[in-house]
Short mmCIF file of C-alpha atoms in Angstrom, two decimals:
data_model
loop_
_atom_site.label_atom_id
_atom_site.label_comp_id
_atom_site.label_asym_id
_atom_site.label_seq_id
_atom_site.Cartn_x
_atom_site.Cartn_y
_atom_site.Cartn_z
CA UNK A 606 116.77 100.80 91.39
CA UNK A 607 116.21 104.70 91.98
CA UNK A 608 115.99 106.47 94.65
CA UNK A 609 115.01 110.46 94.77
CA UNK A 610 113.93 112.87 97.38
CA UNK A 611 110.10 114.28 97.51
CA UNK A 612 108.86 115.16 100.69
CA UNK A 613 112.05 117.24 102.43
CA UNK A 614 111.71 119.30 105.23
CA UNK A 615 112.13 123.12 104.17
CA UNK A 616 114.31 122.26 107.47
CA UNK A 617 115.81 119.57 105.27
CA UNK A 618 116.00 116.29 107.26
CA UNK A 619 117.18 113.73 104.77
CA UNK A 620 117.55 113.25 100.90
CA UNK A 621 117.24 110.31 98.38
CA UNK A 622 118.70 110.57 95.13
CA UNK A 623 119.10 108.36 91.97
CA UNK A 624 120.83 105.34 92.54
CA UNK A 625 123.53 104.08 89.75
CA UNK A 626 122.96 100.71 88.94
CA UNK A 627 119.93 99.05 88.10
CA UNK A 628 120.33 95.67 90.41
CA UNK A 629 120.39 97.69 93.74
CA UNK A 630 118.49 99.35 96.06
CA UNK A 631 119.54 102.58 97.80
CA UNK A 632 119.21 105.04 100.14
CA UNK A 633 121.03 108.62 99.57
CA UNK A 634 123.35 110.01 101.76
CA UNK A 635 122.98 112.82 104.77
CA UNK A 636 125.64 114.63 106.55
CA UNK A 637 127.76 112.39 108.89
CA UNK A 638 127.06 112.34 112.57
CA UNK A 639 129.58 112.21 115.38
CA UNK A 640 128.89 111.80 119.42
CA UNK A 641 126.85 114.17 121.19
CA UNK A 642 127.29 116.28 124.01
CA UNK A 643 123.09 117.21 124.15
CA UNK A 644 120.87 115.51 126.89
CA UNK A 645 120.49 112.11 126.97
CA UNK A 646 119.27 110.44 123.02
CA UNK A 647 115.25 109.48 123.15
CA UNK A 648 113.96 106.89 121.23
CA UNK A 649 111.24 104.67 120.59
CA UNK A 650 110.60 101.61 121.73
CA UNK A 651 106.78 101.06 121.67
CA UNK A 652 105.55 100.53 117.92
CA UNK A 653 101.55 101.25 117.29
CA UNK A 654 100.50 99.24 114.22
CA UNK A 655 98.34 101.14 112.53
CA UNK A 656 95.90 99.16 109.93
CA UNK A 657 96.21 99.79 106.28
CA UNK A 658 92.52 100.04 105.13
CA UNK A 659 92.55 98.47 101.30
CA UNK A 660 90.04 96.63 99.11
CA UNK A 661 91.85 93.19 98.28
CA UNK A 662 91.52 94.40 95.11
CA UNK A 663 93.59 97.19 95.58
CA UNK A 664 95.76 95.19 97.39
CA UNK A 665 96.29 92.38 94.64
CA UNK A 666 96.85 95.12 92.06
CA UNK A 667 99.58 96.64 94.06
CA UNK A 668 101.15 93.24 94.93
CA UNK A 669 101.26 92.56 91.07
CA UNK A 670 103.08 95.84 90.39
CA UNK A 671 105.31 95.99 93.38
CA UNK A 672 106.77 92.46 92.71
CA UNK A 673 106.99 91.83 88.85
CA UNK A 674 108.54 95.39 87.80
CA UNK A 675 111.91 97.50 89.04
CA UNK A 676 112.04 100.60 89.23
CA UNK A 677 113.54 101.12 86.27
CA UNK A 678 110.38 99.81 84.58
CA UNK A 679 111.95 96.51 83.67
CA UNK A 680 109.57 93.66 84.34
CA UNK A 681 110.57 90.83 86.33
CA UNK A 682 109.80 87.00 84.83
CA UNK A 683 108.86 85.13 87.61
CA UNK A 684 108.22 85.88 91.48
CA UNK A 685 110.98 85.34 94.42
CA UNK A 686 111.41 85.50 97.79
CA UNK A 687 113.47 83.60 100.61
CA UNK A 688 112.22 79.54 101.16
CA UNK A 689 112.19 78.75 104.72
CA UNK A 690 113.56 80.15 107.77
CA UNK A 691 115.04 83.47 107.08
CA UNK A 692 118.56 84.39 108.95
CA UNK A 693 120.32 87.45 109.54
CA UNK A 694 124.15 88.16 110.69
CA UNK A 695 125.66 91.92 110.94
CA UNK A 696 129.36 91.90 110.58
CA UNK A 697 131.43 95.45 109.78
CA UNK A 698 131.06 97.82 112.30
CA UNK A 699 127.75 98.44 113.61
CA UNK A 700 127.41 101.92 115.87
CA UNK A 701 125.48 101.26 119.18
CA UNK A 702 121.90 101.54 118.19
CA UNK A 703 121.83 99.29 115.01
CA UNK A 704 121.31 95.88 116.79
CA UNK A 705 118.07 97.56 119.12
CA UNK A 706 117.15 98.67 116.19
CA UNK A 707 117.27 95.51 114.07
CA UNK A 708 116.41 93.48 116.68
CA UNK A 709 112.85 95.59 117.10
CA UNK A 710 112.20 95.36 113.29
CA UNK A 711 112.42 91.53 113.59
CA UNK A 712 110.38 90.83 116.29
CA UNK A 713 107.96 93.32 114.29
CA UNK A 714 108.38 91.02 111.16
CA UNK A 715 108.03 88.20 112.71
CA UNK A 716 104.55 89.22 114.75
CA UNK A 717 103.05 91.13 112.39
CA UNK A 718 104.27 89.62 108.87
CA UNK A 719 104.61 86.03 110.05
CA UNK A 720 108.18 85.86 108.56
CA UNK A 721 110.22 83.41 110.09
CA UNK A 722 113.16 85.49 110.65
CA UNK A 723 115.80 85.17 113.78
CA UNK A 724 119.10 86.15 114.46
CA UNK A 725 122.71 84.63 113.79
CA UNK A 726 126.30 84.70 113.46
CA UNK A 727 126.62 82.31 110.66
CA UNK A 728 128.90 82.98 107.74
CA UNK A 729 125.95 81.03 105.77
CA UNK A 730 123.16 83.67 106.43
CA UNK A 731 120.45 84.17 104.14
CA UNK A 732 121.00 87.87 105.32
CA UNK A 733 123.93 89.41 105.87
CA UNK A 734 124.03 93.64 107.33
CA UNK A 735 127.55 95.07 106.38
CA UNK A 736 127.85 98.38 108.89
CA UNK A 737 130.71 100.15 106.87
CA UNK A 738 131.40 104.16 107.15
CA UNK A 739 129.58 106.13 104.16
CA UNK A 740 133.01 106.87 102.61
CA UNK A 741 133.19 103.29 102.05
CA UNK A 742 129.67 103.01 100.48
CA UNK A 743 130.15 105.95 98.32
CA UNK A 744 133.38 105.01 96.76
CA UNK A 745 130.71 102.20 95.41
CA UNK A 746 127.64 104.22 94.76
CA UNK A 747 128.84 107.70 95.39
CA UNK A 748 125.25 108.96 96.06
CA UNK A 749 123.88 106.17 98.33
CA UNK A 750 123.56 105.49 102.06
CA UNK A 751 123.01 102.10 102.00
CA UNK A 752 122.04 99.43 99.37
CA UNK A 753 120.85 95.90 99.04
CA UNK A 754 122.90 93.42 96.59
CA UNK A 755 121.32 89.63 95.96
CA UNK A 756 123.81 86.15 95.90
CA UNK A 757 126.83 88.37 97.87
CA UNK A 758 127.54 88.11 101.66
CA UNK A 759 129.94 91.27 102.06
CA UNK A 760 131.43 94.64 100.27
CA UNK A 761 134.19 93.30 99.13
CA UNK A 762 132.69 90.11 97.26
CA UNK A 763 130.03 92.88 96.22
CA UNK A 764 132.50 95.07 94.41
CA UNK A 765 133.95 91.79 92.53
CA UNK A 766 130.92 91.06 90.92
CA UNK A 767 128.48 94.04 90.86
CA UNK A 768 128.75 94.37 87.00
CA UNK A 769 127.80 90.73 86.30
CA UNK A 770 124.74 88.50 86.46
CA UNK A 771 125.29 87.40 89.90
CA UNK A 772 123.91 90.58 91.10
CA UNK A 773 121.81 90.89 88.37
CA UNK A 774 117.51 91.02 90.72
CA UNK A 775 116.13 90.11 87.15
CA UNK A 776 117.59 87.01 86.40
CA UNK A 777 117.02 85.48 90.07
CA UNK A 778 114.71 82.72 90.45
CA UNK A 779 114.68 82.10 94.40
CA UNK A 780 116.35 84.30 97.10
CA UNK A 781 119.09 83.06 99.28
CA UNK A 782 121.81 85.31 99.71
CA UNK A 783 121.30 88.83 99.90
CA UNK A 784 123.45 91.64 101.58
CA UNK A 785 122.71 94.85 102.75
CA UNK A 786 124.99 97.72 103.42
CA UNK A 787 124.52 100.22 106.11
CA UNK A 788 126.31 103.36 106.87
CA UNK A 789 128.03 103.36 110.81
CA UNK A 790 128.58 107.05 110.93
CA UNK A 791 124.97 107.96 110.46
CA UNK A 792 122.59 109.39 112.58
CA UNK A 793 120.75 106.84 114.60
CA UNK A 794 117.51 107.42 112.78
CA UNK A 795 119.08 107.40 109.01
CA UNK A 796 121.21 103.64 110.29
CA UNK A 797 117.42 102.68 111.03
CA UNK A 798 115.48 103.89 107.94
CA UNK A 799 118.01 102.20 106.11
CA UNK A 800 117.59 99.22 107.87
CA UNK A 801 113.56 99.20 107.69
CA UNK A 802 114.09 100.19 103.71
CA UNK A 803 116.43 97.85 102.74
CA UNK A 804 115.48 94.59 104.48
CA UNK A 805 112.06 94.69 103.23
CA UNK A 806 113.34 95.01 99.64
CA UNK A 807 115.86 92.07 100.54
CA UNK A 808 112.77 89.76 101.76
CA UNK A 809 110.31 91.81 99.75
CA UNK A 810 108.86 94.16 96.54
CA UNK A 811 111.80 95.76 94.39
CA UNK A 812 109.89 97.93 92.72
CA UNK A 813 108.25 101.57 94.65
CA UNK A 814 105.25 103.30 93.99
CA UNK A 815 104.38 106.60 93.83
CA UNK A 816 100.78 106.19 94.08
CA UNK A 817 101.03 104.63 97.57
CA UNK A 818 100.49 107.23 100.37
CA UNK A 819 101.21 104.79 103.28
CA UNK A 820 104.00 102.87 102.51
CA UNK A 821 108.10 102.85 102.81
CA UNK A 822 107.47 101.14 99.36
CA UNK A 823 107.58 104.69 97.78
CA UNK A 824 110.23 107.05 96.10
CA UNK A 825 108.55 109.84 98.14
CA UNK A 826 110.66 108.46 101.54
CA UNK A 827 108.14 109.72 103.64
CA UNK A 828 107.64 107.02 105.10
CA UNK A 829 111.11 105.51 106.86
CA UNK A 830 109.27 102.85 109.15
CA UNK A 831 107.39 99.76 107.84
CA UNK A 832 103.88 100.62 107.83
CA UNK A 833 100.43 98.40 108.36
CA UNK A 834 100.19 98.61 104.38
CA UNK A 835 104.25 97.22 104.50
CA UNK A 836 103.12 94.22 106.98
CA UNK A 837 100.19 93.15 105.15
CA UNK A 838 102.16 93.11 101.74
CA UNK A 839 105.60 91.19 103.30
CA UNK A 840 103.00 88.73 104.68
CA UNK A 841 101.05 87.96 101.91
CA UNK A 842 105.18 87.67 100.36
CA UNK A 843 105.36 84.69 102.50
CA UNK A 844 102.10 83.11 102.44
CA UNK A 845 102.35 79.27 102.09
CA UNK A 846 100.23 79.88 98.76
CA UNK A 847 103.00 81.25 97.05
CA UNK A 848 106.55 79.72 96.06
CA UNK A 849 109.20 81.44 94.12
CA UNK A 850 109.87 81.00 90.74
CA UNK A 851 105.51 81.37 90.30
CA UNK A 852 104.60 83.20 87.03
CA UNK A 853 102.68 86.69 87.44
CA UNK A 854 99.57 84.74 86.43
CA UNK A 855 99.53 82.54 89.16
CA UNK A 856 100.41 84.96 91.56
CA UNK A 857 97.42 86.73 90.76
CA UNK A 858 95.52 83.81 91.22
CA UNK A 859 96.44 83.25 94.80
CA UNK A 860 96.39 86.85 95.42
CA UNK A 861 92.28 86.92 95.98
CA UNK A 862 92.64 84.01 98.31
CA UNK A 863 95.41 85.28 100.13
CA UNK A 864 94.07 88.68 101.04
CA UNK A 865 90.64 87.08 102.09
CA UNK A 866 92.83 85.12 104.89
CA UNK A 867 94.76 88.03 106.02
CA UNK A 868 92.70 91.25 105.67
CA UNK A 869 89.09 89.62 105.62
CA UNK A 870 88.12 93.39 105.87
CA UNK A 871 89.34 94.41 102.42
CA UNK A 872 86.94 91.64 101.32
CA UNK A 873 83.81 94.09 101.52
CA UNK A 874 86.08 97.84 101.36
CA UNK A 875 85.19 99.45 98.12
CA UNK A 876 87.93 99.40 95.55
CA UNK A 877 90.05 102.71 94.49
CA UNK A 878 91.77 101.80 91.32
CA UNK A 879 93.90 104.04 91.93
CA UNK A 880 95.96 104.96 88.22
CA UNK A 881 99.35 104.30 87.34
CA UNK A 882 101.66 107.61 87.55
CA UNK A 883 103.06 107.80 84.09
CA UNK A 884 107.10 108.06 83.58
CA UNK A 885 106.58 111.94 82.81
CA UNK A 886 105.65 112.69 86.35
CA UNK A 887 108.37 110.95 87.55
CA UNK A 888 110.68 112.63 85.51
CA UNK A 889 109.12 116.38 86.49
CA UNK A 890 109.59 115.53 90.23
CA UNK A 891 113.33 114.07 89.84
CA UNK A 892 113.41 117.59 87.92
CA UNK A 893 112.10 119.51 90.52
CA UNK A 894 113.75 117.97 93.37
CA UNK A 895 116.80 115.96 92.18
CA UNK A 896 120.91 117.37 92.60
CA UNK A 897 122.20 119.63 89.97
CA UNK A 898 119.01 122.07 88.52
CA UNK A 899 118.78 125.68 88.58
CA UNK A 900 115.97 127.43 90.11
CA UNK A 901 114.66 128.21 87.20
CA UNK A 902 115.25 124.28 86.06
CA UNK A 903 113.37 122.84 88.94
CA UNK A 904 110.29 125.79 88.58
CA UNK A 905 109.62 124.39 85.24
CA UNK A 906 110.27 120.96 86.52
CA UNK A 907 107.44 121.26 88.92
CA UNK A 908 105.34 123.41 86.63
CA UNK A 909 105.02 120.48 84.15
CA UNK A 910 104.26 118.18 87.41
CA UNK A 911 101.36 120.05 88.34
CA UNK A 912 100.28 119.96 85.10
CA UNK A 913 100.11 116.27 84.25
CA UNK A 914 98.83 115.92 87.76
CA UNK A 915 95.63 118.59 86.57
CA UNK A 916 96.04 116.46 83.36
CA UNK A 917 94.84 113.24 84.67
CA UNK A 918 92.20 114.66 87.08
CA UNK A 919 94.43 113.61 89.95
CA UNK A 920 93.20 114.81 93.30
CA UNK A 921 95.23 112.59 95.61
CA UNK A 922 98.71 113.24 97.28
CA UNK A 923 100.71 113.13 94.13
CA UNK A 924 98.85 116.52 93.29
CA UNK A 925 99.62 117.38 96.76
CA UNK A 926 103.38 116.71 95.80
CA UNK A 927 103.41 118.79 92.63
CA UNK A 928 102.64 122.11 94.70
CA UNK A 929 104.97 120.75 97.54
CA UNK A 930 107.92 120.46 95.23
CA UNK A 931 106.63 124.08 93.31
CA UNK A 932 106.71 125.27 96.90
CA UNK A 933 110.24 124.13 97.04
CA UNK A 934 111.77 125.58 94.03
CA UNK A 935 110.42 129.21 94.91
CA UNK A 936 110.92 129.03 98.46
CA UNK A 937 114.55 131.10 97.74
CA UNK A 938 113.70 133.63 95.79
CA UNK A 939 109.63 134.38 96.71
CA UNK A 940 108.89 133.03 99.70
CA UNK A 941 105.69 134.24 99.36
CA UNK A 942 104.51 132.35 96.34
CA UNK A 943 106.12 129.37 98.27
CA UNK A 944 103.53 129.70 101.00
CA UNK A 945 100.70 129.63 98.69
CA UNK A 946 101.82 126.12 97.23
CA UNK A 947 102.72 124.94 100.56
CA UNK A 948 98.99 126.10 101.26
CA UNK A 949 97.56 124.20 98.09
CA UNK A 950 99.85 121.11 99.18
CA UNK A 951 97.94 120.62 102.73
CA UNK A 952 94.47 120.68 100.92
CA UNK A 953 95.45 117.80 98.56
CA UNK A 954 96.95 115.91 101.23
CA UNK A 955 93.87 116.89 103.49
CA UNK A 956 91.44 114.77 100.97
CA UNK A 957 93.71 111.76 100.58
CA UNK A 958 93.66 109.03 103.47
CA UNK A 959 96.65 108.13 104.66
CA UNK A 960 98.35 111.12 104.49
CA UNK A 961 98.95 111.99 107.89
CA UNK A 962 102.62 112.01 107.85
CA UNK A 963 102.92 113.85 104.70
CA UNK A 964 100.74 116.85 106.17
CA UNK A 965 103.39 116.77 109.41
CA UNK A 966 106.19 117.26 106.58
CA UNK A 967 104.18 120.52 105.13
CA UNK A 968 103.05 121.40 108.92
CA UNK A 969 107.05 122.24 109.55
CA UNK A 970 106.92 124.72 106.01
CA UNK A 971 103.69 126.30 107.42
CA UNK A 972 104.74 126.84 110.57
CA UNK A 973 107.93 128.14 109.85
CA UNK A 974 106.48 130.89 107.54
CA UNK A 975 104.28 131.83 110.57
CA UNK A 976 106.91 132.33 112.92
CA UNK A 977 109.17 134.12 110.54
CA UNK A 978 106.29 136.53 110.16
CA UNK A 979 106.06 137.25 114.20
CA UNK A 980 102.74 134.87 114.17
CA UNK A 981 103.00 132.67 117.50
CA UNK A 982 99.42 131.82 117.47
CA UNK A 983 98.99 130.58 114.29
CA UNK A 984 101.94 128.76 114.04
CA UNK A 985 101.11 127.48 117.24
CA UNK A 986 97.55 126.11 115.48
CA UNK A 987 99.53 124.71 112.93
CA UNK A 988 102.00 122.68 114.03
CA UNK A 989 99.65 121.24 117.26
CA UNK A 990 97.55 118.55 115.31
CA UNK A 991 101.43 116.81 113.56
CA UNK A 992 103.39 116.71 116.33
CA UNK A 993 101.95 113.20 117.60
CA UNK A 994 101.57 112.10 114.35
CA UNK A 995 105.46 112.09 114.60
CA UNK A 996 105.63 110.18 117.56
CA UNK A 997 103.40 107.28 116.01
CA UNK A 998 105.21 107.35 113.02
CA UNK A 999 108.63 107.32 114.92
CA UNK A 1000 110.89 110.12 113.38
CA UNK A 1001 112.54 112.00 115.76
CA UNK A 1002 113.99 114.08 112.95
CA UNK A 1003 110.49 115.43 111.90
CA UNK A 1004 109.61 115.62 115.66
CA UNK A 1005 111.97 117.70 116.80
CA UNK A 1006 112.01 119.68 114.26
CA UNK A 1007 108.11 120.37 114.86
CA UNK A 1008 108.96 120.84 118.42
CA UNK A 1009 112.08 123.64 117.98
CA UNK A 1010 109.41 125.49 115.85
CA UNK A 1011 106.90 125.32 118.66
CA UNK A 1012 109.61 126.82 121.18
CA UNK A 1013 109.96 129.83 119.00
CA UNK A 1014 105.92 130.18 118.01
CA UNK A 1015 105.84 129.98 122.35
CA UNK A 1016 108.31 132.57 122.33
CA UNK A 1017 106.56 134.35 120.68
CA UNK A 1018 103.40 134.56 122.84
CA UNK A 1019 105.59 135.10 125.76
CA UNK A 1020 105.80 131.81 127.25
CA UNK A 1021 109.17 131.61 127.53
CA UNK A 1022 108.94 128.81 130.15
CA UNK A 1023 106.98 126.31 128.12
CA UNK A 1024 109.68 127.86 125.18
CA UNK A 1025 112.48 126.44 127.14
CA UNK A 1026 110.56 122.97 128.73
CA UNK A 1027 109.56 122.03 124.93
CA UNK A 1028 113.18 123.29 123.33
CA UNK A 1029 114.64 120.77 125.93
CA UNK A 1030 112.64 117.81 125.03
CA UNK A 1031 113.25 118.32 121.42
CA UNK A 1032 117.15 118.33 121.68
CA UNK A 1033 116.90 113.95 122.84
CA UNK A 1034 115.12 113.51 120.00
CA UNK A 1035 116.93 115.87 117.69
CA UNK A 1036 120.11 113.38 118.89
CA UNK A 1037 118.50 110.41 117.44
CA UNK A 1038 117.06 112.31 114.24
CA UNK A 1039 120.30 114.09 113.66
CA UNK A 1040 122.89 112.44 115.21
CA UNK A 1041 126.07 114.57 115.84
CA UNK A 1042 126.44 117.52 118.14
CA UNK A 1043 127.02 120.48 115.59
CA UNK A 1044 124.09 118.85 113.59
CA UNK A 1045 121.81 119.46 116.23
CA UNK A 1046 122.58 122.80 117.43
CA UNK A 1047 123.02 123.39 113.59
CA UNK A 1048 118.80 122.78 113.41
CA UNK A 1049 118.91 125.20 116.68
CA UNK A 1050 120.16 127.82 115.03
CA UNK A 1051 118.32 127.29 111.59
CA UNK A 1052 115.10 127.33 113.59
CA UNK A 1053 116.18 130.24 116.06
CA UNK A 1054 116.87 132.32 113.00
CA UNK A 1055 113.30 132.19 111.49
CA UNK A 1056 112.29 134.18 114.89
CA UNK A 1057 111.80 138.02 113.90
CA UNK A 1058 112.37 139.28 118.24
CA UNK A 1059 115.98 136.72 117.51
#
């Protein structure tokens, strides 16, 4: 299973990369945190659901593709998930805010997927959550965060078997062991994407989409926190219509009944048939964005992304993406050119619903060009509309980041007051995004820099 990065912050907030064995999952690594001297951590503890507007079509055709291929593009025979009651025990080391954490994901699965899912300490659970420092995890996959591994129930029995078919998603025919392994020296919010990621690939899909806007099932990692789209998919997963071991064929053929049950509004929504994104896109963005490419590499890389993307007529986010990551690979050596992509990147993402947190992500390149030019007002304008649609979508990371660069746009228009009042309330929920202490003021000083009167 792969992993890569495609929507960073020019104020880079965290990065997915390749993973190295095709029967996990992963998550790649950030910098480590450590305590925190800042004001007092914020966090979130009211979740909105937002609805995922789909036809059932849609829906079905996405179900199909999410659960019978990998990433890799290897199809899967037959359909699995976990029979009965699903339990899940965290052993390792967990830092403070993993078990809040988990424990507010379950109650989420439980209400809005209907998965029977609970708590325990047993030795036997169908889940088990391994909190282990990232040294450990990377002296197994050196550029992963955190992983999920079917039929073990720790690191250690992982590492005995993780090059033989035990561990092997393809040859599975039910689930009921499955570990997943989190990093403990994280920042709060990565030990939480992780968690969100991972334990809906352990219950859930394998495979990610690109062509999904709205969904943590995506190599794009906007998305860190289940999403309506997520919930409806995870509880069609466990639907009493389906069993494991069911053939792709008779998956489909529950599918229409399925999706009539639980989103009775897709019955009448008009259908997008939305197209597949062929294997040559992917390969330009893992160009453009992925570790180990020249400037010049990734310029081309994205070059050839836009073009497919003009290729097939595509006017959705994945063209958005192709002038995000062009953006990207100029931003160090013409900033200005950079600006113009980031520019073209909004208007895709402007036409394509569902893109709401994607425009946030550009919102924080946008806004930082403004203030670096001395333009408080229009950075100001710019960053205004995203900075709730961080708080709904729950990273702090992308929050405070959005905030820091409002403190300098108000410093700019000589409100150093409001400057100082919004500065403080980013720094709780830099603490969550970013974990340690120097990683914080680190974001400070990245943002303070960008101001020309600094």
């Amino acid at each position: 299973m792969k992993k890569i990065l495609l929507l960073p912050l020019v104020l880079a907030v965290s990065a997915c990369v390749p993973a190295s064995h095709p029967g996990v999952v992963t998550r790649a690594a950030m910098e480590p945190a450590s305590t925190s001297s800042l004001p007092a951590m914020k966090r979130f503890t009211v979740h909105q659901s937002l609805p995922a507007p789909r036809s059932n079509n849609d829906l079905s055709l996405d179900f199909i593709e999410l659960s019978f291929r990998m990433e890799s593009g290897k199809e899967l025979p037959v359909f699995t998930r976990f029979e009965g009651p699903v339990s899940v025990r965290v052993i390792g080391a967990p830092p403070p805010t993993l078990g809040p954490d988990l424990t507010a994901l379950m109650n989420r699965l439980r209400q809005e997927a209907r998965i029977d899912i609970s708590p325990t300490t047993n030795p036997a659970a169908n889940i088990t959550v391994e909190a282990v420092s990232r040294r450990t995890i990377s002296k197994v996959l050196p550029q992963a965060a955190c992983f999920v591994a079917p039929n073990v129930s720790s690191l250690d029995e992982y590492k005995k078997v993780r090059r033989t078919a035990q561990t092997n998603w393809s040859l599975l025919k039910t689930r009921s062991r499955v570990s997943i392994f989190i990093p403990n020296d994280a920042s709060p919010q990565e030990v939480r994407d992780c968690l969100h990621e991972e334990l809906a690939q352990a219950l859930g899909p394998l495979n990610d989409l690109y062509r999904l806007p709205d969904s943590v099932f995506n190599d794009d990692n906007v998305h860190t926190v289940l999403t309506g789209f997520d919930m409806t998919i995870l509880r069609a997963y466990y639907d009493p219509a389906l069993r494991s071991g069911m053939t792709r064929g008779q998956v489909a053929n529950a599918l229409p009944g399925i999706f009539a049950r639980i989103n009775p509004g897709g019955t009448s929504t008009q259908a997008r048939f939305v197209t597949r994104t062929p294997r040559e896109w992917n390969a330009a963005v893992q160009g453009a964005l992925g570790p180990g490419r020249s400037s010049g590499q990734r310029q081309d890389a994205a070059y050839s992304a836009i073009k497919i993307a003009q290729s097939l007529g595509w006017q959705d986010h994945r063209r958005a993406f192709a002038h995000y990551a062009m953006g990207r690979a100029l931003q160090s050596g013409d900033a200005e050119a950079a600006h113009e992509q980031y520019k073209m990147s909004d208007l895709f993402y402007a036409r394509t619903p569902g893109t709401d947190l994607h425009r946030a992500y550009v919102a924080t390149q946008l806004g930082a060009y403004a203030v670096s030019k001395g333009q408080g007002d229009e950075a100001l304008r710019l960053i205004a509309p995203h900075i709730n649609t961080a708080r709904l979508r729950e990273n702090a990371a992308l929050l405070s980041t959005l905030l820091l660069l409002r403190a300098e746009a108000l410093e700019l228009e000589n409100r150093a007051a409001e400057a100082q009042a919004v500065r403080l309330d980013s720094l709780g929920w830099a603490r969550y995004g970013f974990g340690s202490d120097w990683a914080v003021r680190a974001k400070m000083r990245e943002i303070a820099s960008l101001n020309p009167l600094k």
